[in-house]
Tab-separated table of C-alpha atoms in Angstrom:
chain	number	residue	atom	x	y	z
F	1	MET	CA	-31.584	-19.541	43.851
F	2	PHE	CA	-28.448	-18.015	42.494
F	3	ASP	CA	-30.450	-15.773	40.173
F	4	ASN	CA	-32.512	-14.703	43.115
F	5	ARG	CA	-29.360	-13.774	44.902
F	6	LEU	CA	-28.104	-11.739	41.923
F	7	SER	CA	-31.244	-9.744	41.560
F	8	THR	CA	-31.317	-9.310	45.292
F	9	ALA	CA	-27.778	-8.002	45.113
F	10	GLU	CA	-28.774	-5.534	42.460
F	11	LEU	CA	-31.631	-4.329	44.557
F	12	LEU	CA	-29.379	-4.041	47.512
F	13	ILE	CA	-26.785	-2.073	45.607
F	14	GLN	CA	-29.404	0.317	44.383
F	15	GLY	CA	-30.782	0.600	47.853
F	16	CYS	CA	-27.278	1.098	49.185
F	17	VAL	CA	-26.491	3.897	46.799
F	18	ARG	CA	-29.691	5.653	47.738
F	19	ALA	CA	-29.193	4.947	51.349
F	20	LEU	CA	-25.653	6.267	51.377
F	21	HIS	CA	-26.993	9.591	50.426
F	22	ARG	CA	-29.634	9.379	53.089
F	23	GLY	CA	-27.665	7.424	55.710
F	24	SER	CA	-30.306	4.770	56.238
F	25	PRO	CA	-29.671	1.679	58.386
F	26	ARG	CA	-30.201	-0.568	55.409
F	27	ALA	CA	-26.889	0.561	53.941
F	28	GLU	CA	-25.106	-0.313	57.157
F	29	LEU	CA	-26.624	-3.726	57.016
F	30	PHE	CA	-25.370	-4.201	53.492
F	31	LEU	CA	-21.947	-2.947	54.330
F	32	ARG	CA	-21.819	-5.419	57.113
F	33	ARG	CA	-22.177	-8.054	54.401
F	34	ARG	CA	-25.334	-9.570	55.658
F	35	PRO	CA	-28.464	-9.712	53.581
F	36	PRO	CA	-31.282	-7.649	55.109
F	37	SER	CA	-33.343	-9.658	57.576
F	38	ARG	CA	-36.587	-9.276	55.679
F	39	LEU	CA	-35.228	-11.399	52.811
F	40	LEU	CA	-34.172	-14.309	54.996
F	41	THR	CA	-36.202	-17.166	56.313
F	42	ARG	CA	-34.946	-18.964	59.350
F	43	SER	CA	-34.026	-22.180	57.567
F	44	GLY	CA	-32.297	-20.165	54.840
F	45	SER	CA	-29.982	-18.429	57.267
F	46	ARG	CA	-28.967	-21.597	58.997
F	47	LYS	CA	-28.325	-23.280	55.641
F	48	SER	CA	-26.142	-20.483	54.299
F	49	ARG	CA	-24.230	-20.232	57.564
F	50	SER	CA	-23.493	-23.944	57.674
F	51	GLN	CA	-22.520	-23.825	54.040
F	52	GLU	CA	-20.171	-20.975	54.754
F	53	ASP	CA	-18.726	-22.914	57.639
F	54	GLU	CA	-18.342	-25.905	55.382
F	55	TRP	CA	-16.503	-23.831	52.849
F	56	ARG	CA	-14.350	-22.358	55.518
F	57	THR	CA	-13.346	-25.772	56.813
F	58	LYS	CA	-12.760	-27.028	53.288
F	59	ASN	CA	-10.615	-24.015	52.539
F	60	LYS	CA	-8.677	-24.532	55.702
F	61	THR	CA	-8.042	-28.205	54.881
F	62	VAL	CA	-6.887	-27.388	51.391
F	63	LEU	CA	-4.657	-24.655	52.703
F	64	THR	CA	-3.162	-27.020	55.245
F	65	TYR	CA	-2.457	-29.607	52.587
F	66	ILE	CA	-0.803	-27.080	50.330
F	67	THR	CA	1.332	-25.713	53.143
F	68	ALA	CA	2.334	-29.229	54.144
F	69	ALA	CA	3.301	-30.032	50.566
F	70	GLY	CA	5.366	-26.869	50.337
F	71	VAL	CA	7.189	-27.586	53.564
F	72	GLY	CA	7.699	-31.170	52.431
F	73	MET	CA	9.316	-30.026	49.182
F	74	ILE	CA	11.670	-27.699	50.997
F	75	GLY	CA	12.575	-30.473	53.406
F	76	LEU	CA	13.216	-32.872	50.524
F	77	SER	CA	15.549	-30.469	48.838
F	78	TYR	CA	17.584	-30.188	52.029
F	79	ALA	CA	17.577	-33.938	52.521
F	80	ALA	CA	18.687	-34.565	48.950
F	81	VAL	CA	22.304	-33.704	49.738
F	82	PRO	CA	23.041	-36.475	52.281
F	83	LEU	CA	20.764	-38.882	50.424
F	84	TYR	CA	22.680	-38.418	47.198
F	85	ARG	CA	25.927	-38.887	49.040
F	86	LEU	CA	24.635	-42.192	50.415
F	87	TYR	CA	23.509	-43.234	46.951
F	88	CYS	CA	26.908	-42.480	45.505
F	89	GLN	CA	28.640	-44.476	48.197
F	90	ALA	CA	26.303	-47.390	47.669
F	91	THR	CA	26.597	-47.530	43.915
F	92	GLY	CA	30.258	-46.500	43.776
F	93	LEU	CA	29.776	-43.725	41.275
F	94	GLY	CA	31.729	-41.335	43.463
F	95	GLY	CA	30.333	-38.126	42.093
F	96	ALA	CA	31.112	-38.807	38.466
F	97	ALA	CA	27.544	-39.739	37.713
F	98	VAL	CA	27.982	-40.149	34.016
F	99	ALA	CA	28.095	-43.400	32.121
F	100	GLY	CA	31.715	-43.920	32.972
F	101	HIS	CA	33.911	-46.099	30.877
F	102	ASP	CA	35.180	-49.357	32.191
F	103	ALA	CA	38.884	-49.990	32.223
F	104	ASP	CA	38.223	-53.588	31.194
F	105	GLN	CA	36.323	-52.382	28.212
F	106	VAL	CA	39.562	-51.936	26.319
F	107	GLU	CA	39.996	-55.655	26.205
F	108	THR	CA	36.583	-56.517	24.872
F	109	MET	CA	35.658	-53.617	22.661
F	110	LYS	CA	35.249	-54.152	18.955
F	111	PRO	CA	36.372	-51.488	16.536
F	112	VAL	CA	33.645	-49.906	14.455
F	113	LYS	CA	35.480	-49.947	11.183
F	114	GLU	CA	32.928	-47.987	9.152
F	115	ARG	CA	33.162	-44.851	11.192
F	116	ILE	CA	36.409	-43.040	10.536
F	117	ILE	CA	37.124	-40.072	12.728
F	118	LYS	CA	39.869	-37.562	12.249
F	119	VAL	CA	41.610	-36.614	15.447
F	120	SER	CA	43.596	-33.450	15.060
F	121	PHE	CA	46.175	-32.352	17.553
F	122	ASN	CA	46.906	-29.003	18.986
F	123	ALA	CA	49.604	-27.922	21.390
F	124	ASP	CA	49.685	-24.761	23.428
F	125	THR	CA	51.919	-23.356	26.040
F	126	HIS	CA	51.153	-20.811	28.637
F	127	ALA	CA	52.937	-17.545	28.099
F	128	SER	CA	55.319	-17.991	30.995
F	129	ILE	CA	56.680	-21.420	30.130
F	130	GLN	CA	59.559	-21.421	27.701
F	131	TRP	CA	59.193	-24.894	26.336
F	132	ASN	CA	58.763	-25.552	22.661
F	133	PHE	CA	55.807	-27.848	22.584
F	134	ARG	CA	54.207	-29.167	19.451
F	135	PRO	CA	52.461	-32.259	18.101
F	136	GLN	CA	54.411	-34.608	15.874
F	137	GLN	CA	51.466	-35.280	13.641
F	138	THR	CA	48.741	-32.820	12.784
F	139	GLU	CA	46.032	-35.413	12.541
F	140	ILE	CA	45.393	-39.103	12.689
F	141	TYR	CA	42.472	-41.153	11.438
F	142	VAL	CA	41.018	-43.564	13.968
F	143	VAL	CA	37.892	-45.627	14.343
F	144	PRO	CA	35.957	-45.977	17.596
F	145	GLY	CA	36.981	-48.997	19.608
F	146	GLU	CA	40.547	-49.051	18.413
F	147	THR	CA	43.440	-47.878	20.525
F	148	ALA	CA	45.663	-45.271	18.959
F	149	LEU	CA	49.012	-43.728	19.682
F	150	ALA	CA	50.050	-40.154	19.023
F	151	PHE	CA	53.141	-38.132	19.859
F	152	TYR	CA	53.950	-34.672	21.012
F	153	ARG	CA	57.413	-33.253	21.326
F	154	ALA	CA	58.674	-30.863	23.939
F	155	LYS	CA	62.004	-29.119	24.053
F	156	ASN	CA	63.534	-27.017	26.756
F	157	PRO	CA	65.770	-24.496	24.991
F	158	THR	CA	66.822	-22.689	28.151
F	159	ASP	CA	69.743	-23.324	30.454
F	160	LYS	CA	67.756	-24.240	33.498
F	161	PRO	CA	65.484	-27.206	34.122
F	162	ILE	CA	61.834	-26.384	33.810
F	163	ILE	CA	58.998	-28.356	35.278
F	164	GLY	CA	55.799	-28.319	33.317
F	165	ILE	CA	52.375	-29.664	33.962
F	166	SER	CA	49.731	-29.992	31.360
F	167	THR	CA	46.045	-30.243	30.921
F	168	TYR	CA	43.994	-31.130	27.935
F	169	ASN	CA	40.810	-30.255	26.198
F	170	VAL	CA	38.668	-32.054	23.667
F	171	VAL	CA	36.483	-30.244	21.170
F	172	PRO	CA	33.544	-30.758	20.589
F	173	PHE	CA	32.758	-30.915	24.291
F	174	ASP	CA	30.123	-33.590	23.904
F	175	ALA	CA	32.566	-35.878	22.175
F	176	GLY	CA	34.923	-35.467	25.108
F	177	GLN	CA	33.014	-38.030	27.143
F	178	TYR	CA	33.836	-40.682	24.550
F	179	PHE	CA	37.476	-39.762	24.365
F	180	ASN	CA	39.300	-42.034	26.770
F	181	LYS	CA	42.956	-41.739	27.460
F	182	ILE	CA	44.670	-44.887	28.559
F	183	GLN	CA	47.915	-43.182	29.251
F	184	CYS	CA	49.296	-39.771	28.520
F	185	PHE	CA	51.494	-37.122	30.022
F	186	CYS	CA	48.949	-34.811	31.539
F	187	PHE	CA	48.287	-33.758	35.091
F	188	GLU	CA	51.664	-34.823	36.356
F	189	GLU	CA	54.748	-32.729	36.632
F	190	GLN	CA	57.195	-33.362	33.844
F	191	ARG	CA	60.700	-32.131	34.224
F	192	LEU	CA	62.858	-31.195	31.300
F	193	ASN	CA	66.552	-30.657	31.770
F	194	PRO	CA	68.303	-27.836	29.922
F	195	HIS	CA	68.366	-28.342	26.176
F	196	GLU	CA	66.533	-31.584	26.455
F	197	GLU	CA	63.981	-32.771	23.938
F	198	VAL	CA	61.551	-35.603	24.623
F	199	ASP	CA	58.758	-37.399	22.854
F	200	MET	CA	55.517	-37.464	24.739
F	201	PRO	CA	53.056	-40.139	23.732
F	202	VAL	CA	49.333	-40.189	24.185
F	203	PHE	CA	47.630	-43.576	24.107
F	204	PHE	CA	43.903	-43.253	23.704
F	205	TYR	CA	40.776	-44.705	22.179
F	206	ILE	CA	37.337	-43.507	21.292
F	207	ASP	CA	34.530	-45.386	22.973
F	208	PRO	CA	32.644	-47.592	20.482
F	209	GLU	CA	29.389	-46.193	21.825
F	210	PHE	CA	30.320	-42.999	20.035
F	211	ASP	CA	28.883	-44.554	16.915
F	212	ASP	CA	25.534	-45.183	18.591
F	213	ASP	CA	25.031	-41.705	19.921
F	214	PRO	CA	22.691	-39.735	17.637
F	215	ARG	CA	24.176	-36.446	18.779
F	216	MET	CA	27.533	-37.531	17.456
F	217	ALA	CA	26.212	-38.582	14.092
F	218	ARG	CA	27.669	-35.577	12.324
F	219	VAL	CA	30.892	-35.344	14.283
F	220	ASP	CA	33.813	-36.315	12.094
F	221	THR	CA	36.628	-34.380	13.661
F	222	ILE	CA	37.752	-34.335	17.215
F	223	THR	CA	40.459	-31.977	18.302
F	224	LEU	CA	42.701	-32.834	21.179
F	225	SER	CA	44.461	-29.855	22.614
F	226	TYR	CA	47.159	-29.901	25.266
F	227	THR	CA	48.371	-26.887	27.156
F	228	PHE	CA	51.521	-26.792	29.225
F	229	PHE	CA	51.948	-24.587	32.224
F	230	GLU	CA	54.952	-24.029	34.340
F	231	ALA	CA	54.768	-25.768	37.698
F	232	LYS	CA	56.082	-23.667	40.511
F	233	GLU	CA	57.650	-25.171	43.584
F	234	GLY	CA	55.183	-26.260	46.187
F	235	GLN	CA	52.214	-25.491	44.050
F	236	ASN	CA	49.324	-27.852	44.529
F	237	LEU	CA	47.051	-28.049	41.547
F	238	PRO	CA	43.551	-29.495	41.913
F	239	LEU	CA	43.924	-32.566	39.766
F	240	PRO	CA	40.715	-34.200	38.554
F	241	GLY	CA	40.190	-37.410	40.474
F	242	TYR	CA	43.863	-38.208	40.374
F	243	ASP	CA	45.257	-40.414	43.092
R	1	MET	CA	38.499	-25.183	29.468
R	2	SER	CA	35.285	-23.381	28.963
R	3	THR	CA	35.317	-20.031	30.641
R	4	ALA	CA	31.949	-18.668	29.565
R	5	MET	CA	29.694	-19.033	32.567
R	6	ASN	CA	26.541	-19.712	30.616
R	7	PHE	CA	23.926	-21.464	32.598
R	8	GLY	CA	23.160	-24.828	31.082
R	9	THR	CA	25.996	-25.058	28.594
R	10	LYS	CA	28.065	-28.145	29.043
R	11	SER	CA	31.611	-27.574	30.028
R	12	PHE	CA	34.452	-29.900	29.328
R	13	LYS	CA	35.359	-32.193	32.190
R	14	ALA	CA	38.949	-33.265	32.095
R	15	ARG	CA	39.494	-36.793	33.238
R	16	ALA	CA	42.634	-38.394	34.486
R	17	PRO	CA	44.066	-41.071	32.204
R	18	ASP	CA	43.214	-44.649	33.048
R	19	LYS	CA	46.688	-45.899	33.624
R	20	GLY	CA	48.270	-42.688	34.726
R	21	SER	CA	51.021	-40.784	33.123
R	22	PHE	CA	53.846	-42.001	30.909
R	23	PRO	CA	57.240	-41.387	32.462
R	24	LEU	CA	59.334	-39.221	30.215
R	25	ASP	CA	61.737	-40.988	27.892
R	26	HIS	CA	64.675	-38.784	28.776
R	27	PHE	CA	67.280	-40.931	27.060
R	28	GLY	CA	65.349	-41.611	23.897
R	29	GLU	CA	65.458	-45.335	24.457
R	30	CYS	CA	62.402	-46.011	22.393
R	31	LYS	CA	63.024	-43.332	19.850
R	32	ALA	CA	63.715	-45.827	17.098
R	33	PHE	CA	60.302	-47.422	17.487
R	34	LYS	CA	58.713	-44.044	17.558
R	35	GLU	CA	60.427	-43.130	14.304
R	36	MET	CA	59.168	-46.333	12.725
R	37	PHE	CA	55.664	-45.532	13.853
R	38	MET	CA	55.802	-41.986	12.534
R	39	LYS	CA	57.198	-43.209	9.236
R	40	CYS	CA	54.402	-45.747	8.954
R	41	LEU	CA	51.858	-43.016	9.640
R	42	SER	CA	53.211	-40.667	7.023
R	43	GLU	CA	53.284	-43.461	4.466
R	44	ASN	CA	49.740	-44.567	5.197
R	45	ASN	CA	48.122	-41.181	5.159
R	46	PHE	CA	47.965	-41.042	8.942
R	47	ASP	CA	45.635	-43.971	9.176
R	48	ASN	CA	46.049	-45.437	12.617
R	49	SER	CA	44.521	-48.810	11.757
R	50	ARG	CA	47.442	-49.630	9.471
R	51	CYS	CA	50.126	-48.760	11.957
R	52	ARG	CA	48.948	-50.696	14.956
R	53	LEU	CA	51.832	-53.118	14.775
R	54	GLN	CA	54.300	-50.301	15.099
R	55	SER	CA	52.416	-48.770	18.004
R	56	LYS	CA	52.401	-52.163	19.695
R	57	ASP	CA	56.156	-52.378	19.184
R	58	TYR	CA	56.641	-48.952	20.697
R	59	LEU	CA	54.630	-49.825	23.775
R	60	GLU	CA	56.483	-53.091	24.164
R	61	CYS	CA	59.754	-51.190	24.024
R	62	ARG	CA	58.507	-48.884	26.750
R	63	MET	CA	57.527	-51.786	28.924
R	64	GLU	CA	60.928	-53.391	28.454
R	65	LYS	CA	62.789	-50.244	29.333
R	66	GLN	CA	60.710	-49.699	32.457
R	67	LEU	CA	59.077	-46.652	31.003
R	68	MET	CA	55.647	-48.112	31.311
R	69	ALA	CA	53.946	-50.503	33.673
R	70	LYS	CA	53.936	-53.996	32.227
R	71	GLU	CA	50.528	-55.012	31.035
R	72	PRO	CA	49.305	-57.858	28.896
R	73	LEU	CA	48.787	-56.445	25.448
R	74	GLU	CA	45.166	-57.514	25.298
R	75	LYS	CA	44.441	-54.989	27.979
R	76	LEU	CA	45.807	-52.321	25.708
R	77	GLY	CA	43.519	-53.265	22.896
R	78	PHE	CA	45.977	-55.292	20.844
R	79	LYS	CA	44.160	-58.563	21.116
R	80	ASP	CA	43.791	-58.865	17.374
R	81	LEU	CA	47.522	-58.487	16.855
R	82	MET	CA	48.494	-61.204	19.263
R	83	ASP	CA	49.284	-64.697	18.094
R	84	PRO	CA	46.701	-67.197	19.258
R	85	PRO	CA	47.958	-69.154	22.278
R	86	PRO	CA	49.333	-72.543	21.215
R	87	SER	CA	47.956	-74.472	24.200
R	88	PRO	CA	44.350	-74.799	25.343
R	89	GLU	CA	45.098	-72.891	28.536
R	90	ASN	CA	44.107	-69.401	27.607
R	91	ARG	CA	45.135	-66.242	29.399
R	92	GLY	CA	41.985	-64.267	28.981
R	93	SER	CA	38.465	-65.455	29.523
R	94	LYS	CA	37.172	-64.531	26.114
R	95	PRO	CA	34.064	-66.381	24.929
């Protein structure tokens, strides 16, 4: 039947081309997208019409489904915001949805003695602060799961007290998630009186899971870098999750 | 802090320290312990594992001089350096 239709179409096209030149009614019929009446039987026309109707309804259903799915996706993406907030409240992750470290972990963790990591220290100051700030050791060798202590020294050589506030950075970035500071001197204002020099300790450990992470397999050096800025009066810095 | 705004690159997320910030030792009250620790480090090739006793001493000094909140030393990871408790009543619930 399909072949019949094809050959019929060919005939029609030929007829159409001829008819266009002569302006016969057959061409109009073709242009109206209806096969000429002499080729149709009555049952054939009803069948093709119902089939076309069937297709039309099927198309419409499919189109409706697709539109509904699209609208549903858009709605979901809008609903995701309050839903995620609810999820965070329920599970207590509070936005920091990473495998956070447990403060009680320090008690129970076992040092991984085979994996020695060199932690090197870096100290920077912002251009406007006049402190002399430097680490007291260039590097220290630690193993994951063991707490370690390190010292920085800061001196205020000027004649007026200067308040500094610091932030830190850990390189490589991926290792930063395993670098846990128990106590340090960052994110809080530290005041140095004129000509005063203090030791600033950092008490930290590297999470023992560092050894299990395949991405950290080739990381042997972690660099901890502190930068001091001058804190101006009444300045409110956005401190990360600090109460 | 990473300043390159590349889509998809991880940036460093600074986290606040667990137990907050050390108060500054303005009067150098624990300087002696710090010197001992630094000396131990320089003698042992900066190996932290060999100087844990000195770091424990420094932190104990800080706690005594009110420069650090008092905490049982197990919570600071010094469980292995503590003497075992003489009586059956144990402080921590370690299996």
